[in-house]
């Protein structure tokens, strides 16, 4: 394997790991799905400001911002898609397309 191929493979692995980490938590997953439905890089979307759920503001939003999936305006409690959102968009689309299926295998 060449150095370029190895670097590309590491990049793909990083995208996959970041995507699954972001989607592993239901609160982060809901936010990303809402952003996909909102689907505008130029508009900010309000984030629910629930003081009983400080993890969103202290853990989940910072994590998504660090991965580049969102831009977060902390003062206005608003988010919009970040520069890496396109990497997770296909997974969000897949989840959306398959989330309403019932189990017909019985």
PDB file of N, CA and C in Angstrom:
ATOM      1  N   UNK A   1       0.847  -1.161   0.000  1.00  0.00           N
ATOM      2  CA  UNK A   1       0.000   0.000   0.000  1.00  0.00           C
ATOM      3  C   UNK A   1       0.901   1.234   0.000  1.00  0.00           C
ATOM      4  N   UNK A   2       0.577   2.181  -0.868  1.00  0.00           N
ATOM      5  CA  UNK A   2       1.372   3.401  -0.943  1.00  0.00           C
ATOM      6  C   UNK A   2       1.035   4.319   0.228  1.00  0.00           C
ATOM      7  N   UNK A   3       1.874   5.328   0.430  1.00  0.00           N
ATOM      8  CA  UNK A   3       1.633   6.287   1.509  1.00  0.00           C
ATOM      9  C   UNK A   3       0.337   7.063   1.275  1.00  0.00           C
ATOM     10  N   UNK A   4       0.054   7.410   0.019  1.00  0.00           N
ATOM     11  CA  UNK A   4      -1.187   8.127  -0.306  1.00  0.00           C
ATOM     12  C   UNK A   4      -2.411   7.264  -0.024  1.00  0.00           C
ATOM     13  N   UNK A   5      -2.346   5.981  -0.374  1.00  0.00           N
ATOM     14  CA  UNK A   5      -3.464   5.071  -0.110  1.00  0.00           C
ATOM     15  C   UNK A   5      -3.673   4.896   1.393  1.00  0.00           C
ATOM     16  N   UNK A   6      -2.580   4.783   2.126  1.00  0.00           N
ATOM     17  CA  UNK A   6      -2.658   4.632   3.576  1.00  0.00           C
ATOM     18  C   UNK A   6      -3.260   5.883   4.215  1.00  0.00           C
ATOM     19  N   UNK A   7      -2.868   7.053   3.738  1.00  0.00           N
ATOM     20  CA  UNK A   7      -3.403   8.315   4.247  1.00  0.00           C
ATOM     21  C   UNK A   7      -4.900   8.430   3.952  1.00  0.00           C
ATOM     22  N   UNK A   8      -5.292   8.043   2.733  1.00  0.00           N
ATOM     23  CA  UNK A   8      -6.707   8.083   2.358  1.00  0.00           C
ATOM     24  C   UNK A   8      -7.521   7.134   3.238  1.00  0.00           C
ATOM     25  N   UNK A   9      -6.966   5.954   3.499  1.00  0.00           N
ATOM     26  CA  UNK A   9      -7.665   4.979   4.339  1.00  0.00           C
ATOM     27  C   UNK A   9      -7.844   5.526   5.758  1.00  0.00           C
ATOM     28  N   UNK A  10      -6.806   6.194   6.285  1.00  0.00           N
ATOM     29  CA  UNK A  10      -6.923   6.809   7.618  1.00  0.00           C
ATOM     30  C   UNK A  10      -7.986   7.907   7.605  1.00  0.00           C
ATOM     31  N   UNK A  11      -8.036   8.692   6.528  1.00  0.00           N
ATOM     32  CA  UNK A  11      -9.047   9.744   6.418  1.00  0.00           C
ATOM     33  C   UNK A  11     -10.452   9.148   6.416  1.00  0.00           C
ATOM     34  N   UNK A  12     -10.658   8.086   5.664  1.00  0.00           N
ATOM     35  CA  UNK A  12     -11.961   7.418   5.610  1.00  0.00           C
ATOM     36  C   UNK A  12     -12.310   6.860   6.988  1.00  0.00           C
ATOM     37  N   UNK A  13     -11.338   6.235   7.649  1.00  0.00           N
ATOM     38  CA  UNK A  13     -11.573   5.705   8.991  1.00  0.00           C
ATOM     39  C   UNK A  13     -11.970   6.820   9.955  1.00  0.00           C
ATOM     40  N   UNK A  14     -11.308   7.972   9.857  1.00  0.00           N
ATOM     41  CA  UNK A  14     -11.636   9.102  10.730  1.00  0.00           C
ATOM     42  C   UNK A  14     -13.062   9.586  10.493  1.00  0.00           C
ATOM     43  N   UNK A  15     -13.469   9.687   9.234  1.00  0.00           N
ATOM     44  CA  UNK A  15     -14.831  10.119   8.904  1.00  0.00           C
ATOM     45  C   UNK A  15     -15.847   9.134   9.471  1.00  0.00           C
ATOM     46  N   UNK A  16     -15.592   7.853   9.305  1.00  0.00           N
ATOM     47  CA  UNK A  16     -16.503   6.825   9.810  1.00  0.00           C
ATOM     48  C   UNK A  16     -16.584   6.888  11.335  1.00  0.00           C
ATOM     49  N   UNK A  17     -15.438   6.957  11.991  1.00  0.00           N
ATOM     50  CA  UNK A  17     -15.429   7.010  13.456  1.00  0.00           C
ATOM     51  C   UNK A  17     -16.133   8.253  13.976  1.00  0.00           C
ATOM     52  N   UNK A  18     -15.854   9.407  13.366  1.00  0.00           N
ATOM     53  CA  UNK A  18     -16.500  10.649  13.783  1.00  0.00           C
ATOM     54  C   UNK A  18     -18.009  10.580  13.572  1.00  0.00           C
ATOM     55  N   UNK A  19     -18.429  10.020  12.444  1.00  0.00           N
ATOM     56  CA  UNK A  19     -19.855   9.920  12.140  1.00  0.00           C
ATOM     57  C   UNK A  19     -20.578   9.037  13.143  1.00  0.00           C
ATOM     58  N   UNK A  20     -20.039   7.869  13.410  1.00  0.00           N
ATOM     59  CA  UNK A  20     -20.702   6.961  14.336  1.00  0.00           C
ATOM     60  C   UNK A  20     -20.662   7.490  15.772  1.00  0.00           C
ATOM     61  N   UNK A  21     -19.596   8.170  16.136  1.00  0.00           N
ATOM     62  CA  UNK A  21     -19.544   8.789  17.454  1.00  0.00           C
ATOM     63  C   UNK A  21     -20.640   9.851  17.577  1.00  0.00           C
ATOM     64  N   UNK A  22     -20.799  10.667  16.557  1.00  0.00           N
ATOM     65  CA  UNK A  22     -21.821  11.719  16.574  1.00  0.00           C
ATOM     66  C   UNK A  22     -23.221  11.134  16.649  1.00  0.00           C
ATOM     67  N   UNK A  23     -23.437  10.027  15.975  1.00  0.00           N
ATOM     68  CA  UNK A  23     -24.770   9.420  15.905  1.00  0.00           C
ATOM     69  C   UNK A  23     -25.079   8.484  17.070  1.00  0.00           C
ATOM     70  N   UNK A  24     -24.091   8.169  17.868  1.00  0.00           N
ATOM     71  CA  UNK A  24     -24.277   7.194  18.951  1.00  0.00           C
ATOM     72  C   UNK A  24     -25.219   7.685  20.041  1.00  0.00           C
ATOM     73  N   UNK A  25     -25.333   8.981  20.193  1.00  0.00           N
ATOM     74  CA  UNK A  25     -26.195   9.537  21.233  1.00  0.00           C
ATOM     75  C   UNK A  25     -27.501  10.034  20.619  1.00  0.00           C
ATOM     76  N   UNK A  26     -28.653   9.688  21.202  1.00  0.00           N
ATOM     77  CA  UNK A  26     -29.938  10.107  20.630  1.00  0.00           C
ATOM     78  C   UNK A  26     -30.109  11.623  20.519  1.00  0.00           C
ATOM     79  N   UNK A  27     -29.613  12.385  21.479  1.00  0.00           N
ATOM     80  CA  UNK A  27     -29.753  13.846  21.423  1.00  0.00           C
ATOM     81  C   UNK A  27     -28.958  14.421  20.254  1.00  0.00           C
ATOM     82  N   UNK A  28     -27.733  13.933  20.067  1.00  0.00           N
ATOM     83  CA  UNK A  28     -26.925  14.408  18.936  1.00  0.00           C
ATOM     84  C   UNK A  28     -27.560  13.972  17.625  1.00  0.00           C
ATOM     85  N   UNK A  29     -28.036  12.740  17.594  1.00  0.00           N
ATOM     86  CA  UNK A  29     -28.655  12.206  16.374  1.00  0.00           C
ATOM     87  C   UNK A  29     -29.878  13.032  15.978  1.00  0.00           C
ATOM     88  N   UNK A  30     -30.750  13.356  16.953  1.00  0.00           N
ATOM     89  CA  UNK A  30     -31.936  14.169  16.667  1.00  0.00           C
ATOM     90  C   UNK A  30     -31.549  15.532  16.108  1.00  0.00           C
ATOM     91  N   UNK A  31     -30.540  16.156  16.709  1.00  0.00           N
ATOM     92  CA  UNK A  31     -30.097  17.469  16.241  1.00  0.00           C
ATOM     93  C   UNK A  31     -29.589  17.392  14.809  1.00  0.00           C
ATOM     94  N   UNK A  32     -28.780  16.388  14.501  1.00  0.00           N
ATOM     95  CA  UNK A  32     -28.236  16.251  13.145  1.00  0.00           C
ATOM     96  C   UNK A  32     -29.336  15.964  12.125  1.00  0.00           C
ATOM     97  N   UNK A  33     -30.308  15.156  12.510  1.00  0.00           N
ATOM     98  CA  UNK A  33     -31.436  14.876  11.611  1.00  0.00           C
ATOM     99  C   UNK A  33     -32.219  16.161  11.351  1.00  0.00           C
ATOM    100  N   UNK A  34     -32.454  16.948  12.408  1.00  0.00           N
ATOM    101  CA  UNK A  34     -33.164  18.219  12.236  1.00  0.00           C
ATOM    102  C   UNK A  34     -32.388  19.159  11.319  1.00  0.00           C
ATOM    103  N   UNK A  35     -31.071  19.196  11.484  1.00  0.00           N
ATOM    104  CA  UNK A  35     -30.254  20.043  10.607  1.00  0.00           C
ATOM    105  C   UNK A  35     -30.346  19.588   9.159  1.00  0.00           C
ATOM    106  N   UNK A  36     -30.358  18.277   8.956  1.00  0.00           N
ATOM    107  CA  UNK A  36     -30.491  17.761   7.583  1.00  0.00           C
ATOM    108  C   UNK A  36     -31.831  18.179   6.999  1.00  0.00           C
ATOM    109  N   UNK A  37     -32.883  18.116   7.799  1.00  0.00           N
ATOM    110  CA  UNK A  37     -34.205  18.523   7.328  1.00  0.00           C
ATOM    111  C   UNK A  37     -34.262  20.026   7.098  1.00  0.00           C
ATOM    112  N   UNK A  38     -33.580  20.789   7.943  1.00  0.00           N
ATOM    113  CA  UNK A  38     -33.498  22.245   7.799  1.00  0.00           C
ATOM    114  C   UNK A  38     -32.704  22.579   6.531  1.00  0.00           C
ATOM    115  N   UNK A  39     -31.615  21.844   6.343  1.00  0.00           N
ATOM    116  CA  UNK A  39     -30.826  21.813   5.111  1.00  0.00           C
ATOM    117  C   UNK A  39     -30.454  23.169   4.523  1.00  0.00           C
ATOM    118  N   UNK A  40     -29.878  24.032   5.334  1.00  0.00           N
ATOM    119  CA  UNK A  40     -29.391  25.299   4.804  1.00  0.00           C
ATOM    120  C   UNK A  40     -28.115  25.692   5.531  1.00  0.00           C
ATOM    121  N   UNK A  41     -27.069  25.899   4.790  1.00  0.00           N
ATOM    122  CA  UNK A  41     -25.802  26.300   5.395  1.00  0.00           C
ATOM    123  C   UNK A  41     -25.830  27.763   5.836  1.00  0.00           C
ATOM    124  N   UNK A  42     -26.733  28.552   5.294  1.00  0.00           N
ATOM    125  CA  UNK A  42     -26.703  29.975   5.584  1.00  0.00           C
ATOM    126  C   UNK A  42     -27.669  30.397   6.689  1.00  0.00           C
ATOM    127  N   UNK A  43     -28.543  29.499   7.121  1.00  0.00           N
ATOM    128  CA  UNK A  43     -29.521  29.853   8.149  1.00  0.00           C
ATOM    129  C   UNK A  43     -29.200  29.155   9.457  1.00  0.00           C
ATOM    130  N   UNK A  44     -29.392  29.877  10.530  1.00  0.00           N
ATOM    131  CA  UNK A  44     -29.195  29.318  11.856  1.00  0.00           C
ATOM    132  C   UNK A  44     -30.485  28.660  12.316  1.00  0.00           C
ATOM    133  N   UNK A  45     -30.371  27.586  13.072  1.00  0.00           N
ATOM    134  CA  UNK A  45     -31.520  26.884  13.616  1.00  0.00           C
ATOM    135  C   UNK A  45     -31.438  26.956  15.144  1.00  0.00           C
ATOM    136  N   UNK A  46     -32.526  27.321  15.783  1.00  0.00           N
ATOM    137  CA  UNK A  46     -32.541  27.427  17.236  1.00  0.00           C
ATOM    138  C   UNK A  46     -32.377  26.052  17.875  1.00  0.00           C
ATOM    139  N   UNK A  47     -31.595  26.004  18.932  1.00  0.00           N
ATOM    140  CA  UNK A  47     -31.408  24.789  19.711  1.00  0.00           C
ATOM    141  C   UNK A  47     -32.225  24.957  20.979  1.00  0.00           C
ATOM    142  N   UNK A  48     -32.992  23.937  21.307  1.00  0.00           N
ATOM    143  CA  UNK A  48     -33.809  24.007  22.513  1.00  0.00           C
ATOM    144  C   UNK A  48     -32.922  24.276  23.718  1.00  0.00           C
ATOM    145  N   UNK A  49     -33.305  25.260  24.471  1.00  0.00           N
ATOM    146  CA  UNK A  49     -32.533  25.676  25.627  1.00  0.00           C
ATOM    147  C   UNK A  49     -33.166  25.092  26.885  1.00  0.00           C
ATOM    148  N   UNK A  50     -32.855  23.850  27.155  1.00  0.00           N
ATOM    149  CA  UNK A  50     -33.435  23.147  28.286  1.00  0.00           C
ATOM    150  C   UNK A  50     -32.416  23.087  29.417  1.00  0.00           C
ATOM    151  N   UNK A  51     -32.634  23.863  30.439  1.00  0.00           N
ATOM    152  CA  UNK A  51     -31.698  23.932  31.567  1.00  0.00           C
ATOM    153  C   UNK A  51     -31.623  22.610  32.332  1.00  0.00           C
ATOM    154  N   UNK A  52     -32.630  21.754  32.160  1.00  0.00           N
ATOM    155  CA  UNK A  52     -32.604  20.462  32.843  1.00  0.00           C
ATOM    156  C   UNK A  52     -31.709  19.471  32.115  1.00  0.00           C
ATOM    157  N   UNK A  53     -31.309  19.798  30.900  1.00  0.00           N
ATOM    158  CA  UNK A  53     -30.454  18.920  30.102  1.00  0.00           C
ATOM    159  C   UNK A  53     -29.134  19.630  29.769  1.00  0.00           C
ATOM    160  N   UNK A  54     -28.301  19.901  30.769  1.00  0.00           N
ATOM    161  CA  UNK A  54     -27.068  20.640  30.496  1.00  0.00           C
ATOM    162  C   UNK A  54     -26.074  19.894  29.615  1.00  0.00           C
ATOM    163  N   UNK A  55     -26.244  18.583  29.477  1.00  0.00           N
ATOM    164  CA  UNK A  55     -25.306  17.812  28.650  1.00  0.00           C
ATOM    165  C   UNK A  55     -25.309  18.295  27.207  1.00  0.00           C
ATOM    166  N   UNK A  56     -26.444  18.767  26.710  1.00  0.00           N
ATOM    167  CA  UNK A  56     -26.491  19.241  25.323  1.00  0.00           C
ATOM    168  C   UNK A  56     -25.507  20.393  25.125  1.00  0.00           C
ATOM    169  N   UNK A  57     -25.488  21.318  26.059  1.00  0.00           N
ATOM    170  CA  UNK A  57     -24.661  22.514  25.907  1.00  0.00           C
ATOM    171  C   UNK A  57     -23.231  22.322  26.395  1.00  0.00           C
ATOM    172  N   UNK A  58     -23.034  21.388  27.306  1.00  0.00           N
ATOM    173  CA  UNK A  58     -21.699  21.184  27.855  1.00  0.00           C
ATOM    174  C   UNK A  58     -20.954  20.013  27.222  1.00  0.00           C
ATOM    175  N   UNK A  59     -21.675  19.138  26.552  1.00  0.00           N
ATOM    176  CA  UNK A  59     -21.046  17.937  25.990  1.00  0.00           C
ATOM    177  C   UNK A  59     -21.364  17.746  24.511  1.00  0.00           C
ATOM    178  N   UNK A  60     -22.645  17.655  24.162  1.00  0.00           N
ATOM    179  CA  UNK A  60     -23.021  17.252  22.809  1.00  0.00           C
ATOM    180  C   UNK A  60     -22.719  18.316  21.748  1.00  0.00           C
ATOM    181  N   UNK A  61     -23.133  19.551  21.990  1.00  0.00           N
ATOM    182  CA  UNK A  61     -22.859  20.602  21.004  1.00  0.00           C
ATOM    183  C   UNK A  61     -21.357  20.839  20.829  1.00  0.00           C
ATOM    184  N   UNK A  62     -20.578  20.905  21.919  1.00  0.00           N
ATOM    185  CA  UNK A  62     -19.131  21.051  21.725  1.00  0.00           C
ATOM    186  C   UNK A  62     -18.511  19.893  20.942  1.00  0.00           C
ATOM    187  N   UNK A  63     -18.977  18.672  21.197  1.00  0.00           N
ATOM    188  CA  UNK A  63     -18.436  17.508  20.482  1.00  0.00           C
ATOM    189  C   UNK A  63     -18.736  17.606  18.984  1.00  0.00           C
ATOM    190  N   UNK A  64     -19.985  17.960  18.646  1.00  0.00           N
ATOM    191  CA  UNK A  64     -20.349  18.080  17.232  1.00  0.00           C
ATOM    192  C   UNK A  64     -19.590  19.218  16.559  1.00  0.00           C
ATOM    193  N   UNK A  65     -19.365  20.294  17.300  1.00  0.00           N
ATOM    194  CA  UNK A  65     -18.608  21.415  16.733  1.00  0.00           C
ATOM    195  C   UNK A  65     -17.146  21.029  16.533  1.00  0.00           C
ATOM    196  N   UNK A  66     -16.564  20.326  17.501  1.00  0.00           N
ATOM    197  CA  UNK A  66     -15.166  19.885  17.368  1.00  0.00           C
ATOM    198  C   UNK A  66     -14.969  18.987  16.150  1.00  0.00           C
ATOM    199  N   UNK A  67     -15.968  18.169  15.835  1.00  0.00           N
ATOM    200  CA  UNK A  67     -15.881  17.273  14.677  1.00  0.00           C
ATOM    201  C   UNK A  67     -16.183  18.004  13.373  1.00  0.00           C
ATOM    202  N   UNK A  68     -16.641  19.257  13.463  1.00  0.00           N
ATOM    203  CA  UNK A  68     -16.917  20.036  12.255  1.00  0.00           C
ATOM    204  C   UNK A  68     -18.298  19.810  11.669  1.00  0.00           C
ATOM    205  N   UNK A  69     -19.162  19.092  12.385  1.00  0.00           N
ATOM    206  CA  UNK A  69     -20.502  18.832  11.860  1.00  0.00           C
ATOM    207  C   UNK A  69     -21.424  20.042  12.009  1.00  0.00           C
ATOM    208  N   UNK A  70     -21.141  20.882  12.998  1.00  0.00           N
ATOM    209  CA  UNK A  70     -21.975  22.064  13.202  1.00  0.00           C
ATOM    210  C   UNK A  70     -21.114  23.291  13.471  1.00  0.00           C
ATOM    211  N   UNK A  71     -21.731  24.457  13.264  1.00  0.00           N
ATOM    212  CA  UNK A  71     -21.257  25.724  13.807  1.00  0.00           C
ATOM    213  C   UNK A  71     -22.249  26.038  14.920  1.00  0.00           C
ATOM    214  N   UNK A  72     -21.753  26.498  16.055  1.00  0.00           N
ATOM    215  CA  UNK A  72     -22.603  26.730  17.215  1.00  0.00           C
ATOM    216  C   UNK A  72     -22.437  28.153  17.707  1.00  0.00           C
ATOM    217  N   UNK A  73     -23.523  28.901  17.699  1.00  0.00           N
ATOM    218  CA  UNK A  73     -23.543  30.240  18.274  1.00  0.00           C
ATOM    219  C   UNK A  73     -24.020  30.084  19.713  1.00  0.00           C
ATOM    220  N   UNK A  74     -23.073  30.049  20.627  1.00  0.00           N
ATOM    221  CA  UNK A  74     -23.379  29.773  22.035  1.00  0.00           C
ATOM    222  C   UNK A  74     -24.275  30.834  22.656  1.00  0.00           C
ATOM    223  N   UNK A  75     -24.078  32.079  22.273  1.00  0.00           N
ATOM    224  CA  UNK A  75     -24.843  33.177  22.873  1.00  0.00           C
ATOM    225  C   UNK A  75     -26.311  33.148  22.455  1.00  0.00           C
ATOM    226  N   UNK A  76     -26.577  32.768  21.220  1.00  0.00           N
ATOM    227  CA  UNK A  76     -27.949  32.773  20.706  1.00  0.00           C
ATOM    228  C   UNK A  76     -28.603  31.389  20.747  1.00  0.00           C
ATOM    229  N   UNK A  77     -27.870  30.363  21.206  1.00  0.00           N
ATOM    230  CA  UNK A  77     -28.373  28.985  21.221  1.00  0.00           C
ATOM    231  C   UNK A  77     -28.871  28.576  19.836  1.00  0.00           C
ATOM    232  N   UNK A  78     -28.008  28.780  18.848  1.00  0.00           N
ATOM    233  CA  UNK A  78     -28.338  28.436  17.470  1.00  0.00           C
ATOM    234  C   UNK A  78     -27.211  27.622  16.861  1.00  0.00           C
ATOM    235  N   UNK A  79     -27.577  26.753  15.926  1.00  0.00           N
ATOM    236  CA  UNK A  79     -26.597  25.956  15.197  1.00  0.00           C
ATOM    237  C   UNK A  79     -26.906  26.009  13.708  1.00  0.00           C
ATOM    238  N   UNK A  80     -25.888  25.735  12.930  1.00  0.00           N
ATOM    239  CA  UNK A  80     -26.062  25.503  11.500  1.00  0.00           C
ATOM    240  C   UNK A  80     -25.030  24.471  11.093  1.00  0.00           C
ATOM    241  N   UNK A  81     -25.181  23.948   9.907  1.00  0.00           N
ATOM    242  CA  UNK A  81     -24.276  22.891   9.460  1.00  0.00           C
ATOM    243  C   UNK A  81     -22.852  23.415   9.378  1.00  0.00           C
ATOM    244  N   UNK A  82     -21.927  22.542   9.734  1.00  0.00           N
ATOM    245  CA  UNK A  82     -20.509  22.877   9.689  1.00  0.00           C
ATOM    246  C   UNK A  82     -19.853  22.326   8.438  1.00  0.00           C
ATOM    247  N   UNK A  83     -18.560  22.537   8.314  1.00  0.00           N
ATOM    248  CA  UNK A  83     -17.840  22.147   7.089  1.00  0.00           C
ATOM    249  C   UNK A  83     -17.787  20.640   6.844  1.00  0.00           C
ATOM    250  N   UNK A  84     -17.948  19.827   7.885  1.00  0.00           N
ATOM    251  CA  UNK A  84     -17.901  18.374   7.729  1.00  0.00           C
ATOM    252  C   UNK A  84     -19.288  17.743   7.675  1.00  0.00           C
ATOM    253  N   UNK A  85     -20.343  18.552   7.669  1.00  0.00           N
ATOM    254  CA  UNK A  85     -21.698  18.004   7.687  1.00  0.00           C
ATOM    255  C   UNK A  85     -21.962  17.113   6.479  1.00  0.00           C
ATOM    256  N   UNK A  86     -21.383  17.443   5.357  1.00  0.00           N
ATOM    257  CA  UNK A  86     -21.556  16.633   4.154  1.00  0.00           C
ATOM    258  C   UNK A  86     -21.082  15.199   4.330  1.00  0.00           C
ATOM    259  N   UNK A  87     -20.122  14.981   5.223  1.00  0.00           N
ATOM    260  CA  UNK A  87     -19.628  13.622   5.470  1.00  0.00           C
ATOM    261  C   UNK A  87     -20.663  12.753   6.164  1.00  0.00           C
ATOM    262  N   UNK A  88     -21.524  13.369   6.953  1.00  0.00           N
ATOM    263  CA  UNK A  88     -22.502  12.592   7.716  1.00  0.00           C
ATOM    264  C   UNK A  88     -23.875  12.589   7.043  1.00  0.00           C
ATOM    265  N   UNK A  89     -24.076  13.464   6.079  1.00  0.00           N
ATOM    266  CA  UNK A  89     -25.375  13.577   5.398  1.00  0.00           C
ATOM    267  C   UNK A  89     -25.869  12.250   4.815  1.00  0.00           C
ATOM    268  N   UNK A  90     -25.040  11.436   4.132  1.00  0.00           N
ATOM    269  CA  UNK A  90     -25.548  10.158   3.590  1.00  0.00           C
ATOM    270  C   UNK A  90     -26.038   9.198   4.673  1.00  0.00           C
ATOM    271  N   UNK A  91     -25.370   9.196   5.811  1.00  0.00           N
ATOM    272  CA  UNK A  91     -25.797   8.319   6.902  1.00  0.00           C
ATOM    273  C   UNK A  91     -27.133   8.803   7.463  1.00  0.00           C
ATOM    274  N   UNK A  92     -27.286  10.120   7.598  1.00  0.00           N
ATOM    275  CA  UNK A  92     -28.553  10.684   8.076  1.00  0.00           C
ATOM    276  C   UNK A  92     -29.689  10.368   7.108  1.00  0.00           C
ATOM    277  N   UNK A  93     -29.390  10.435   5.820  1.00  0.00           N
ATOM    278  CA  UNK A  93     -30.402  10.107   4.810  1.00  0.00           C
ATOM    279  C   UNK A  93     -30.817   8.645   4.934  1.00  0.00           C
ATOM    280  N   UNK A  94     -29.832   7.769   5.093  1.00  0.00           N
ATOM    281  CA  UNK A  94     -30.115   6.347   5.258  1.00  0.00           C
ATOM    282  C   UNK A  94     -30.980   6.108   6.496  1.00  0.00           C
ATOM    283  N   UNK A  95     -30.615   6.716   7.618  1.00  0.00           N
ATOM    284  CA  UNK A  95     -31.392   6.560   8.845  1.00  0.00           C
ATOM    285  C   UNK A  95     -32.819   7.055   8.657  1.00  0.00           C
ATOM    286  N   UNK A  96     -32.971   8.176   7.972  1.00  0.00           N
ATOM    287  CA  UNK A  96     -34.298   8.730   7.724  1.00  0.00           C
ATOM    288  C   UNK A  96     -35.132   7.792   6.860  1.00  0.00           C
ATOM    289  N   UNK A  97     -34.521   7.229   5.840  1.00  0.00           N
ATOM    290  CA  UNK A  97     -35.244   6.344   4.924  1.00  0.00           C
ATOM    291  C   UNK A  97     -35.644   5.027   5.580  1.00  0.00           C
ATOM    292  N   UNK A  98     -34.911   4.604   6.612  1.00  0.00           N
ATOM    293  CA  UNK A  98     -35.162   3.300   7.223  1.00  0.00           C
ATOM    294  C   UNK A  98     -35.747   3.373   8.627  1.00  0.00           C
ATOM    295  N   UNK A  99     -35.970   4.553   9.143  1.00  0.00           N
ATOM    296  CA  UNK A  99     -36.435   4.667  10.526  1.00  0.00           C
ATOM    297  C   UNK A  99     -37.904   4.332  10.695  1.00  0.00           C
ATOM    298  N   UNK A 100     -38.725   4.484   9.662  1.00  0.00           N
ATOM    299  CA  UNK A 100     -40.164   4.253   9.787  1.00  0.00           C
ATOM    300  C   UNK A 100     -40.595   2.853   9.371  1.00  0.00           C
ATOM    301  N   UNK A 101     -39.644   2.019   9.039  1.00  0.00           N
ATOM    302  CA  UNK A 101     -40.004   0.658   8.607  1.00  0.00           C
ATOM    303  C   UNK A 101     -40.409  -0.175   9.800  1.00  0.00           C
ATOM    304  N   UNK A 102     -41.491  -0.900   9.635  1.00  0.00           N
ATOM    305  CA  UNK A 102     -41.889  -1.825  10.704  1.00  0.00           C
ATOM    306  C   UNK A 102     -41.252  -3.182  10.424  1.00  0.00           C
ATOM    307  N   UNK A 103     -41.188  -4.009  11.433  1.00  0.00           N
ATOM    308  CA  UNK A 103     -40.609  -5.342  11.295  1.00  0.00           C
ATOM    309  C   UNK A 103     -41.672  -6.282  10.742  1.00  0.00           C
ATOM    310  N   UNK A 104     -41.612  -6.547   9.449  1.00  0.00           N
ATOM    311  CA  UNK A 104     -42.595  -7.405   8.774  1.00  0.00           C
ATOM    312  C   UNK A 104     -42.119  -8.858   8.708  1.00  0.00           C
ATOM    313  N   UNK A 105     -41.023  -9.183   9.383  1.00  0.00           N
ATOM    314  CA  UNK A 105     -40.458 -10.528   9.246  1.00  0.00           C
ATOM    315  C   UNK A 105     -41.198 -11.568  10.076  1.00  0.00           C
ATOM    316  N   UNK A 106     -42.148 -11.157  10.884  1.00  0.00           N
ATOM    317  CA  UNK A 106     -42.859 -12.124  11.734  1.00  0.00           C
ATOM    318  C   UNK A 106     -43.967 -12.799  11.000  1.00  0.00           C
TER     319      UNK A 106
END
